[in-house]
C-alpha atoms as an extended CHARMM CRD file, in Angstrom:
* protein
*
       255  EXT
         1         1  MET       CA              0.0000000000        0.0000000000        0.0000000000  PROA      1               0.0000000000
         2         2  PRO       CA              1.6040000000        3.3220000000       -1.0480000000  PROA      2               0.0000000000
         3         3  THR       CA              2.1290000000        5.8580000000        1.7320000000  PROA      3               0.0000000000
         4         4  LEU       CA              2.8830000000        9.5610000000        1.5790000000  PROA      4               0.0000000000
         5         5  SER       CA              4.8020000000       11.6420000000        4.1110000000  PROA      5               0.0000000000
         6         6  ALA       CA              5.5310000000       15.3660000000        4.1590000000  PROA      6               0.0000000000
         7         7  ARG       CA              7.9150000000       17.2860000000        6.3850000000  PROA      7               0.0000000000
         8         8  ALA       CA              8.9000000000       20.9200000000        6.3300000000  PROA      8               0.0000000000
         9         9  LEU       CA             12.6220000000       21.5470000000        6.0460000000  PROA      9               0.0000000000
        10        10  ALA       CA             13.8830000000       23.7340000000        8.8880000000  PROA      10              0.0000000000
        11        11  GLY       CA             16.9420000000       25.9370000000        8.6390000000  PROA      11              0.0000000000
        12        12  ILE       CA             16.4210000000       27.8280000000        5.3670000000  PROA      12              0.0000000000
        13        13  PRO       CA             17.5480000000       31.4240000000        6.1050000000  PROA      13              0.0000000000
        14        14  GLN       CA             15.9890000000       34.6240000000        4.8080000000  PROA      14              0.0000000000
        15        15  LEU       CA             16.6140000000       34.6530000000        1.0860000000  PROA      15              0.0000000000
        16        16  HSD       CA             18.0330000000       37.3890000000       -1.1280000000  PROA      16              0.0000000000
        17        17  ALA       CA             18.7130000000       37.8920000000       -4.8130000000  PROA      17              0.0000000000
        18        18  GLY       CA             21.6710000000       35.8300000000       -5.9590000000  PROA      18              0.0000000000
        19        19  ASP       CA             21.5370000000       33.2540000000       -3.1490000000  PROA      19              0.0000000000
        20        20  ASP       CA             22.2850000000       29.6630000000       -4.1620000000  PROA      20              0.0000000000
        21        21  LEU       CA             18.9640000000       28.1030000000       -3.1640000000  PROA      21              0.0000000000
        22        22  ALA       CA             20.0780000000       24.5490000000       -3.9800000000  PROA      22              0.0000000000
        23        23  GLU       CA             23.1180000000       24.9350000000       -1.7420000000  PROA      23              0.0000000000
        24        24  LEU       CA             20.9850000000       26.3070000000        1.1030000000  PROA      24              0.0000000000
        25        25  ILE       CA             18.4830000000       23.4620000000        0.7580000000  PROA      25              0.0000000000
        26        26  LEU       CA             21.2460000000       20.8590000000        0.8020000000  PROA      26              0.0000000000
        27        27  ALA       CA             22.8840000000       22.4640000000        3.8510000000  PROA      27              0.0000000000
        28        28  ALA       CA             19.5810000000       22.5670000000        5.7570000000  PROA      28              0.0000000000
        29        29  ALA       CA             18.7330000000       18.9780000000        4.8550000000  PROA      29              0.0000000000
        30        30  THR       CA             22.1890000000       17.7270000000        5.8110000000  PROA      30              0.0000000000
        31        31  THR       CA             22.0150000000       19.5680000000        9.1420000000  PROA      31              0.0000000000
        32        32  ASN       CA             18.7290000000       17.7930000000        9.7930000000  PROA      32              0.0000000000
        33        33  GLY       CA             20.4310000000       14.4860000000        9.0200000000  PROA      33              0.0000000000
        34        34  GLN       CA             18.3890000000       13.7340000000        5.9110000000  PROA      34              0.0000000000
        35        35  ALA       CA             20.1290000000       14.7180000000        2.6860000000  PROA      35              0.0000000000
        36        36  PRO       CA             17.7400000000       14.8640000000       -0.2870000000  PROA      36              0.0000000000
        37        37  HSD       CA             17.8490000000       11.9850000000       -2.7270000000  PROA      37              0.0000000000
        38        38  ALA       CA             16.3790000000       10.7800000000       -5.9990000000  PROA      38              0.0000000000
        39        39  GLY       CA             12.7710000000        9.6540000000       -5.6930000000  PROA      39              0.0000000000
        40        40  GLN       CA             11.8130000000       12.4310000000       -3.3120000000  PROA      40              0.0000000000
        41        41  VAL       CA              9.9160000000       15.5680000000       -4.2670000000  PROA      41              0.0000000000
        42        42  LEU       CA             11.0260000000       18.9470000000       -2.9270000000  PROA      42              0.0000000000
        43        43  THR       CA              8.1220000000       21.3830000000       -2.9590000000  PROA      43              0.0000000000
        44        44  ILE       CA              9.2640000000       24.9870000000       -2.7760000000  PROA      44              0.0000000000
        45        45  ALA       CA              7.1080000000       28.0640000000       -2.2460000000  PROA      45              0.0000000000
        46        46  HSD       CA              7.4370000000       30.2870000000       -5.2910000000  PROA      46              0.0000000000
        47        47  THR       CA              8.3520000000       33.2610000000       -3.0890000000  PROA      47              0.0000000000
        48        48  ALA       CA             11.6430000000       31.5500000000       -2.2270000000  PROA      48              0.0000000000
        49        49  VAL       CA             12.5110000000       31.0260000000       -5.8820000000  PROA      49              0.0000000000
        50        50  SER       CA             11.3950000000       34.5240000000       -6.8470000000  PROA      50              0.0000000000
        51        51  LYS       CA             13.5040000000       36.1280000000       -4.1410000000  PROA      51              0.0000000000
        52        52  VAL       CA             16.7440000000       34.4350000000       -5.1880000000  PROA      52              0.0000000000
        53        53  GLU       CA             15.9760000000       35.2620000000       -8.8310000000  PROA      53              0.0000000000
        54        54  GLY       CA             15.3960000000       38.9190000000       -7.9640000000  PROA      54              0.0000000000
        55        55  ALA       CA             11.7330000000       38.8400000000       -8.9900000000  PROA      55              0.0000000000
        56        56  THR       CA             10.6530000000       41.4640000000       -6.4640000000  PROA      56              0.0000000000
        57        57  VAL       CA              9.4380000000       45.0440000000       -6.8160000000  PROA      57              0.0000000000
        58        58  ALA       CA              9.5590000000       47.9210000000       -4.3070000000  PROA      58              0.0000000000
        59        59  LEU       CA              6.3040000000       49.8860000000       -4.2550000000  PROA      59              0.0000000000
        60        60  VAL       CA              8.2010000000       53.1390000000       -3.7830000000  PROA      60              0.0000000000
        61        61  ASP       CA              9.6230000000       52.7220000000       -7.2940000000  PROA      61              0.0000000000
        62        62  ILE       CA              6.2280000000       52.3120000000       -9.0040000000  PROA      62              0.0000000000
        63        63  GLU       CA              4.4370000000       55.0790000000      -10.9120000000  PROA      63              0.0000000000
        64        64  PRO       CA              0.8300000000       53.9340000000      -11.5050000000  PROA      64              0.0000000000
        65        65  SER       CA             -0.7500000000       54.3530000000      -14.9210000000  PROA      65              0.0000000000
        66        66  ALA       CA             -4.2030000000       55.8120000000      -15.5440000000  PROA      66              0.0000000000
        67        67  ARG       CA             -5.5570000000       52.2730000000      -15.9620000000  PROA      67              0.0000000000
        68        68  ALA       CA             -4.0590000000       51.2400000000      -12.6110000000  PROA      68              0.0000000000
        69        69  HSD       CA             -5.6410000000       54.2480000000      -10.8950000000  PROA      69              0.0000000000
        70        70  GLU       CA             -9.0040000000       53.4260000000      -12.4570000000  PROA      70              0.0000000000
        71        71  LEU       CA             -8.9330000000       49.7900000000      -11.3280000000  PROA      71              0.0000000000
        72        72  ALA       CA             -7.5390000000       50.6500000000       -7.8970000000  PROA      72              0.0000000000
        73        73  GLU       CA            -10.3440000000       53.1280000000       -7.2280000000  PROA      73              0.0000000000
        74        74  ALA       CA            -12.9960000000       50.6110000000       -8.2890000000  PROA      74              0.0000000000
        75        75  LEU       CA            -11.4780000000       47.7550000000       -6.2730000000  PROA      75              0.0000000000
        76        76  GLY       CA            -10.1720000000       49.5780000000       -3.2080000000  PROA      76              0.0000000000
        77        77  LYS       CA             -6.5520000000       48.6570000000       -3.8560000000  PROA      77              0.0000000000
        78        78  ASP       CA             -3.2260000000       50.4830000000       -3.8640000000  PROA      78              0.0000000000
        79        79  PRO       CA             -2.7540000000       51.7750000000       -7.4430000000  PROA      79              0.0000000000
        80        80  ARG       CA              0.9580000000       50.9720000000       -7.2660000000  PROA      80              0.0000000000
        81        81  MET       CA              0.1580000000       47.3480000000       -6.5050000000  PROA      81              0.0000000000
        82        82  VAL       CA             -2.3720000000       47.2740000000       -9.3390000000  PROA      82              0.0000000000
        83        83  GLU       CA              0.2690000000       48.6510000000      -11.7150000000  PROA      83              0.0000000000
        84        84  VAL       CA              2.6040000000       45.7890000000      -10.7910000000  PROA      84              0.0000000000
        85        85  VAL       CA             -0.2230000000       43.2900000000      -11.3070000000  PROA      85              0.0000000000
        86        86  LEU       CA             -0.9110000000       44.7410000000      -14.7640000000  PROA      86              0.0000000000
        87        87  SER       CA              2.7660000000       44.4020000000      -15.6430000000  PROA      87              0.0000000000
        88        88  GLN       CA              2.4760000000       40.6410000000      -15.0300000000  PROA      88              0.0000000000
        89        89  THR       CA             -0.8530000000       40.2530000000      -16.8230000000  PROA      89              0.0000000000
        90        90  SER       CA             -1.7020000000       39.2140000000      -20.3640000000  PROA      90              0.0000000000
        91        91  GLU       CA             -5.4570000000       39.6010000000      -19.7930000000  PROA      91              0.0000000000
        92        92  VAL       CA             -7.6460000000       40.9130000000      -16.9870000000  PROA      92              0.0000000000
        93        93  MET       CA            -10.3640000000       38.2760000000      -16.6180000000  PROA      93              0.0000000000
        94        94  ARG       CA            -12.4630000000       39.8460000000      -13.8350000000  PROA      94              0.0000000000
        95        95  ALA       CA            -12.2410000000       43.0730000000      -11.8590000000  PROA      95              0.0000000000
        96        96  GLU       CA            -15.1250000000       43.3830000000       -9.4320000000  PROA      96              0.0000000000
        97        97  ARG       CA            -16.0730000000       43.1450000000       -5.7470000000  PROA      97              0.0000000000
        98        98  GLY       CA            -12.5120000000       43.9450000000       -4.7230000000  PROA      98              0.0000000000
        99        99  VAL       CA            -11.0830000000       41.0290000000       -6.6950000000  PROA      99              0.0000000000
       100       100  LEU       CA             -8.6900000000       41.2160000000       -9.6460000000  PROA      100             0.0000000000
       101       101  ILE       CA             -8.4480000000       37.9280000000      -11.5700000000  PROA      101             0.0000000000
       102       102  CYS       CA             -5.8150000000       37.8720000000      -14.3060000000  PROA      102             0.0000000000
       103       103  ARG       CA             -4.2690000000       35.5570000000      -16.8270000000  PROA      103             0.0000000000
       104       104  THR       CA             -0.5440000000       35.8370000000      -16.2800000000  PROA      104             0.0000000000
       105       105  ARG       CA              2.0990000000       35.9510000000      -18.9550000000  PROA      105             0.0000000000
       106       106  HSD       CA              2.6510000000       32.2430000000      -18.2140000000  PROA      106             0.0000000000
       107       107  GLY       CA             -1.0160000000       31.4590000000      -18.8980000000  PROA      107             0.0000000000
       108       108  LEU       CA             -2.0280000000       30.9340000000      -15.2670000000  PROA      108             0.0000000000
       109       109  VAL       CA             -5.3860000000       32.3340000000      -14.1550000000  PROA      109             0.0000000000
       110       110  CYS       CA             -5.2080000000       33.6000000000      -10.5810000000  PROA      110             0.0000000000
       111       111  ALA       CA             -5.8220000000       36.5280000000       -8.2590000000  PROA      111             0.0000000000
       112       112  ASN       CA             -3.5400000000       39.5430000000       -8.7500000000  PROA      112             0.0000000000
       113       113  ALA       CA             -1.5090000000       37.7200000000      -11.4250000000  PROA      113             0.0000000000
       114       114  GLY       CA              0.2950000000       35.9080000000       -8.6220000000  PROA      114             0.0000000000
       115       115  VAL       CA              1.7570000000       39.1450000000       -7.2200000000  PROA      115             0.0000000000
       116       116  ASP       CA              2.1950000000       38.6600000000       -3.4790000000  PROA      116             0.0000000000
       117       117  ALA       CA              2.9920000000       40.9960000000       -0.5900000000  PROA      117             0.0000000000
       118       118  SER       CA              3.1130000000       38.2520000000        2.0560000000  PROA      118             0.0000000000
       119       119  ASN       CA              6.4390000000       36.7390000000        3.1250000000  PROA      119             0.0000000000
       120       120  ALA       CA              8.3130000000       39.5790000000        1.4250000000  PROA      120             0.0000000000
       121       121  GLY       CA              9.7720000000       40.7250000000        4.7420000000  PROA      121             0.0000000000
       122       122  ASP       CA              9.1480000000       44.4410000000        4.1900000000  PROA      122             0.0000000000
       123       123  ASP       CA              5.8090000000       45.3530000000        5.8220000000  PROA      123             0.0000000000
       124       124  GLY       CA              3.9930000000       45.0900000000        2.5130000000  PROA      124             0.0000000000
       125       125  GLN       CA              6.2430000000       47.5950000000        0.7450000000  PROA      125             0.0000000000
       126       126  THR       CA              7.8700000000       44.9530000000       -1.4290000000  PROA      126             0.0000000000
       127       127  LEU       CA              5.9330000000       42.7220000000       -3.8070000000  PROA      127             0.0000000000
       128       128  VAL       CA              7.0580000000       39.2700000000       -4.8830000000  PROA      128             0.0000000000
       129       129  LEU       CA              6.3150000000       38.2560000000       -8.4610000000  PROA      129             0.0000000000
       130       130  GLN       CA              6.0610000000       34.7520000000       -9.8270000000  PROA      130             0.0000000000
       131       131  PRO       CA              9.2940000000       33.4990000000      -11.4350000000  PROA      131             0.0000000000
       132       132  ALA       CA              9.6520000000       34.5830000000      -15.0530000000  PROA      132             0.0000000000
       133       133  ASP       CA              9.6150000000       30.9290000000      -16.1760000000  PROA      133             0.0000000000
       134       134  PRO       CA              8.6920000000       28.6120000000      -13.2750000000  PROA      134             0.0000000000
       135       135  ASP       CA              9.3760000000       25.3810000000      -15.1910000000  PROA      135             0.0000000000
       136       136  ALA       CA             12.8200000000       26.6470000000      -16.2070000000  PROA      136             0.0000000000
       137       137  SER       CA             13.4680000000       27.6250000000      -12.5760000000  PROA      137             0.0000000000
       138       138  ALA       CA             12.5330000000       24.1160000000      -11.4240000000  PROA      138             0.0000000000
       139       139  ARG       CA             14.7990000000       22.5060000000      -14.0190000000  PROA      139             0.0000000000
       140       140  ALA       CA             17.7250000000       24.7710000000      -13.1250000000  PROA      140             0.0000000000
       141       141  LEU       CA             17.3150000000       24.1150000000       -9.4060000000  PROA      141             0.0000000000
       142       142  ARG       CA             17.1600000000       20.3760000000       -9.9720000000  PROA      142             0.0000000000
       143       143  ALA       CA             20.2760000000       20.4960000000      -12.1530000000  PROA      143             0.0000000000
       144       144  ARG       CA             22.1420000000       22.4620000000       -9.4990000000  PROA      144             0.0000000000
       145       145  LEU       CA             21.1230000000       19.9690000000       -6.8070000000  PROA      145             0.0000000000
       146       146  ALA       CA             22.3170000000       17.1000000000       -8.9930000000  PROA      146             0.0000000000
       147       147  GLU       CA             25.6480000000       18.8890000000       -9.3990000000  PROA      147             0.0000000000
       148       148  LEU       CA             25.9930000000       19.3340000000       -5.6350000000  PROA      148             0.0000000000
       149       149  LEU       CA             24.8670000000       15.7860000000       -4.8680000000  PROA      149             0.0000000000
       150       150  GLY       CA             27.0520000000       14.2510000000       -7.5500000000  PROA      150             0.0000000000
       151       151  GLY       CA             24.1590000000       12.1670000000       -8.8130000000  PROA      151             0.0000000000
       152       152  PRO       CA             20.4030000000       12.1520000000       -9.4800000000  PROA      152             0.0000000000
       153       153  ALA       CA             18.4450000000       14.8350000000       -7.6580000000  PROA      153             0.0000000000
       154       154  PRO       CA             14.9200000000       14.8690000000       -6.2330000000  PROA      154             0.0000000000
       155       155  ALA       CA             12.0630000000       16.1650000000       -8.3220000000  PROA      155             0.0000000000
       156       156  ILE       CA             11.3850000000       19.8810000000       -7.8730000000  PROA      156             0.0000000000
       157       157  LEU       CA              7.8990000000       21.3530000000       -7.5160000000  PROA      157             0.0000000000
       158       158  ILE       CA              7.4470000000       25.1330000000       -7.2670000000  PROA      158             0.0000000000
       159       159  SER       CA              4.0960000000       26.0120000000       -5.7340000000  PROA      159             0.0000000000
       160       160  ASP       CA              1.8240000000       29.0140000000       -5.3830000000  PROA      160             0.0000000000
       161       161  THR       CA             -1.4250000000       29.4900000000       -3.4960000000  PROA      161             0.0000000000
       162       162  PHE       CA             -4.5510000000       29.6920000000       -5.6430000000  PROA      162             0.0000000000
       163       163  GLY       CA             -8.2270000000       30.1410000000       -4.9420000000  PROA      163             0.0000000000
       164       164  ARG       CA            -10.6760000000       27.8400000000       -6.7090000000  PROA      164             0.0000000000
       165       165  ALA       CA            -13.8910000000       28.6230000000       -8.5270000000  PROA      165             0.0000000000
       166       166  TRP       CA            -16.9820000000       27.5640000000       -6.5680000000  PROA      166             0.0000000000
       167       167  ARG       CA            -14.9280000000       26.6230000000       -3.4750000000  PROA      167             0.0000000000
       168       168  GLN       CA            -13.9810000000       28.5640000000       -0.3500000000  PROA      168             0.0000000000
       169       169  GLY       CA            -10.3710000000       28.7440000000        0.7530000000  PROA      169             0.0000000000
       170       170  GLN       CA             -7.1010000000       28.3370000000       -1.1030000000  PROA      170             0.0000000000
       171       171  VAL       CA             -4.7340000000       25.4620000000       -1.8310000000  PROA      171             0.0000000000
       172       172  ASP       CA             -1.2070000000       25.2970000000       -3.1810000000  PROA      172             0.0000000000
       173       173  VAL       CA             -0.8120000000       24.2210000000       -6.8010000000  PROA      173             0.0000000000
       174       174  ALA       CA              2.1990000000       23.4810000000       -8.9860000000  PROA      174             0.0000000000
       175       175  ILE       CA              3.3850000000       26.3470000000      -11.1960000000  PROA      175             0.0000000000
       176       176  GLY       CA              6.8660000000       24.9490000000      -11.9000000000  PROA      176             0.0000000000
       177       177  LEU       CA              7.9360000000       21.3270000000      -12.1660000000  PROA      177             0.0000000000
       178       178  ALA       CA             10.9560000000       19.1870000000      -12.9810000000  PROA      178             0.0000000000
       179       179  GLY       CA             11.0980000000       15.4070000000      -12.6160000000  PROA      179             0.0000000000
       180       180  LEU       CA              7.5300000000       14.8260000000      -11.4440000000  PROA      180             0.0000000000
       181       181  GLN       CA              4.7300000000       13.4870000000      -13.6180000000  PROA      181             0.0000000000
       182       182  PRO       CA              2.1880000000       16.3410000000      -13.6640000000  PROA      182             0.0000000000
       183       183  LEU       CA             -0.8620000000       14.2570000000      -14.5970000000  PROA      183             0.0000000000
       184       184  GLU       CA             -1.9890000000       10.6340000000      -14.4690000000  PROA      184             0.0000000000
       185       185  ASP       CA             -4.5050000000        9.8000000000      -17.1680000000  PROA      185             0.0000000000
       186       186  TRP       CA             -7.0900000000        7.1680000000      -16.2220000000  PROA      186             0.0000000000
       187       187  ARG       CA             -9.3350000000        7.8200000000      -19.1990000000  PROA      187             0.0000000000
       188       188  GLY       CA            -10.0030000000        4.5610000000      -21.0030000000  PROA      188             0.0000000000
       189       189  ARG       CA             -9.1470000000        2.4820000000      -17.9480000000  PROA      189             0.0000000000
       190       190  ARG       CA            -11.7650000000        0.7200000000      -15.8730000000  PROA      190             0.0000000000
       191       191  ASP       CA            -12.8370000000        1.3010000000      -12.3050000000  PROA      191             0.0000000000
       192       192  GLU       CA            -13.2120000000       -1.3830000000       -9.6250000000  PROA      192             0.0000000000
       193       193  ALA       CA            -16.6290000000       -2.3360000000      -10.9900000000  PROA      193             0.0000000000
       194       194  GLY       CA            -15.3460000000       -2.5970000000      -14.5630000000  PROA      194             0.0000000000
       195       195  LEU       CA            -16.8950000000        0.6390000000      -15.8400000000  PROA      195             0.0000000000
       196       196  GLU       CA            -14.8020000000        2.5570000000      -18.3410000000  PROA      196             0.0000000000
       197       197  LEU       CA            -13.5420000000        5.9280000000      -17.0860000000  PROA      197             0.0000000000
       198       198  HSD       CA            -14.0700000000        8.8310000000      -19.4650000000  PROA      198             0.0000000000
       199       199  ALA       CA            -13.0350000000       11.9580000000      -17.5090000000  PROA      199             0.0000000000
       200       200  THR       CA            -10.6680000000       10.8250000000      -14.7420000000  PROA      200             0.0000000000
       201       201  TRP       CA             -7.4020000000       12.6830000000      -15.2090000000  PROA      201             0.0000000000
       202       202  LEU       CA             -5.5280000000       13.0570000000      -11.9190000000  PROA      202             0.0000000000
       203       203  ALA       CA             -3.6060000000       16.2940000000      -11.2600000000  PROA      203             0.0000000000
       204       204  VAL       CA             -0.7000000000       14.5900000000       -9.4960000000  PROA      204             0.0000000000
       205       205  ALA       CA              1.4790000000       17.6970000000       -9.1410000000  PROA      205             0.0000000000
       206       206  ASP       CA             -1.3140000000       19.8940000000       -7.7830000000  PROA      206             0.0000000000
       207       207  ALA       CA             -2.2950000000       17.2010000000       -5.2790000000  PROA      207             0.0000000000
       208       208  ALA       CA              1.3460000000       16.9600000000       -4.1700000000  PROA      208             0.0000000000
       209       209  ALA       CA              1.6000000000       20.7360000000       -3.7720000000  PROA      209             0.0000000000
       210       210  ALA       CA             -1.5740000000       20.8740000000       -1.6890000000  PROA      210             0.0000000000
       211       211  ALA       CA             -0.4540000000       17.9920000000        0.5240000000  PROA      211             0.0000000000
       212       212  ALA       CA              2.9560000000       19.5610000000        1.0920000000  PROA      212             0.0000000000
       213       213  ASP       CA              1.4390000000       22.8490000000        2.2050000000  PROA      213             0.0000000000
       214       214  LEU       CA             -0.3020000000       21.0670000000        5.0890000000  PROA      214             0.0000000000
       215       215  ALA       CA              3.1230000000       20.2470000000        6.5610000000  PROA      215             0.0000000000
       216       216  ARG       CA              3.9330000000       23.9010000000        7.2790000000  PROA      216             0.0000000000
       217       217  ALA       CA              2.2350000000       27.0040000000        8.6040000000  PROA      217             0.0000000000
       218       218  LYS       CA              1.9810000000       30.1350000000        6.4810000000  PROA      218             0.0000000000
       219       219  ASP       CA              4.0780000000       32.0440000000        9.0240000000  PROA      219             0.0000000000
       220       220  SER       CA              6.6430000000       29.3040000000        9.7280000000  PROA      220             0.0000000000
       221       221  GLY       CA              9.3430000000       30.6090000000        7.4080000000  PROA      221             0.0000000000
       222       222  GLU       CA              9.7620000000       27.1130000000        5.9540000000  PROA      222             0.0000000000
       223       223  PRO       CA              9.5240000000       27.4190000000        2.1650000000  PROA      223             0.0000000000
       224       224  VAL       CA             10.6580000000       23.8500000000        1.4230000000  PROA      224             0.0000000000
       225       225  VAL       CA              8.7010000000       20.6620000000        2.1460000000  PROA      225             0.0000000000
       226       226  VAL       CA             10.1020000000       17.1900000000        1.4700000000  PROA      226             0.0000000000
       227       227  LEU       CA              7.6500000000       14.6140000000        0.1300000000  PROA      227             0.0000000000
       228       228  ASP       CA              8.3560000000       10.8870000000        0.3090000000  PROA      228             0.0000000000
       229       229  GLY       CA              6.1710000000        8.2160000000       -1.2350000000  PROA      229             0.0000000000
       230       230  LEU       CA              5.7120000000        9.6080000000       -4.7340000000  PROA      230             0.0000000000
       231       231  GLU       CA              8.5150000000        7.6290000000       -6.3250000000  PROA      231             0.0000000000
       232       232  ARG       CA              6.1360000000        6.0860000000       -8.8660000000  PROA      232             0.0000000000
       233       233  PHE       CA              5.5880000000        9.5710000000      -10.3180000000  PROA      233             0.0000000000
       234       234  VAL       CA              9.2450000000       10.7120000000      -10.2290000000  PROA      234             0.0000000000
       235       235  SER       CA             11.5140000000       10.3680000000      -13.2500000000  PROA      235             0.0000000000
       236       236  LEU       CA             15.1540000000       11.0510000000      -14.1080000000  PROA      236             0.0000000000
       237       237  ALA       CA             13.9430000000       13.1750000000      -17.0280000000  PROA      237             0.0000000000
       238       238  ASP       CA             12.5670000000       16.5900000000      -16.1240000000  PROA      238             0.0000000000
       239       239  GLY       CA              9.3860000000       15.9510000000      -18.1050000000  PROA      239             0.0000000000
       240       240  PRO       CA              6.8810000000       18.4380000000      -19.5390000000  PROA      240             0.0000000000
       241       241  GLY       CA              6.7000000000       20.6550000000      -16.4590000000  PROA      241             0.0000000000
       242       242  ALA       CA              3.7110000000       22.3160000000      -14.8520000000  PROA      242             0.0000000000
       243       243  ALA       CA              2.7690000000       23.8540000000      -18.1900000000  PROA      243             0.0000000000
       244       244  ALA       CA              1.0580000000       20.5190000000      -18.9360000000  PROA      244             0.0000000000
       245       245  LEU       CA             -1.4950000000       21.3080000000      -16.2070000000  PROA      245             0.0000000000
       246       246  MET       CA             -2.8180000000       24.4670000000      -17.8420000000  PROA      246             0.0000000000
       247       247  ARG       CA             -6.0890000000       24.2380000000      -19.7070000000  PROA      247             0.0000000000
       248       248  ALA       CA             -6.0080000000       25.9260000000      -23.1080000000  PROA      248             0.0000000000
       249       249  PRO       CA             -8.1960000000       29.0370000000      -23.3450000000  PROA      249             0.0000000000
       250       250  ALA       CA            -10.1140000000       27.3670000000      -26.1780000000  PROA      250             0.0000000000
       251       251  GLU       CA            -11.2640000000       24.7100000000      -23.6860000000  PROA      251             0.0000000000
       252       252  ASP       CA            -12.5200000000       27.2560000000      -21.1240000000  PROA      252             0.0000000000
       253       253  LEU       CA            -16.3000000000       26.9040000000      -20.8080000000  PROA      253             0.0000000000
       254       254  PHE       CA            -16.6650000000       30.0350000000      -18.6680000000  PROA      254             0.0000000000
       255       255  LEU       CA            -15.0260000000       32.7950000000      -20.7250000000  PROA      255             0.0000000000
């Protein structure tokens, strides 16, 4: 019977642009007596990756556009923050009732284009953006870990917190991926009773991201969670990445 375990990795310091995140992860894991290895999945909050990549913006440096002022007034938001959101947006999907839902340049649909003021360490005056290319970030981090380990590295999952249509609350989902199968397709297979499955397509990476987030608190300062038990979904090849999880706009029934 497969089992799954998740544990937050203690000892990751405050991160800054240019830090070697792979080296810091390996040092923290080694200090805890459990060096990462192939077959595991390291889930990493996107804010950690964005910080070391320098994907942050200081509000003091932002000059809002007329469009940002217009949206900010309607939504009750800081126009500087709205300007940053617009800079990360390919399409504004909804702007009402204080909520700004955007399609990001990556194709993700989420609140505020993934722009986040939490965990920035600057009293809300610094905003953290999503990585410019989350899948590329995951692949680079995995390659660096393999270099440091001198052999195969764990799979890397970069996560962000998303709301869900028709559901209260938020869960973490995968926005960047290397070495983990993003989906498991059961369509065409048969269930326990022998009925053919027509729509069952399991979002493995999103389920892993959500499970990992339960192993840490939002204020714990622990951006990395180690998952064991997903070896059947882990591969030596980096695979298609989290981009495989995105539904094409042409398939959106609610546009």
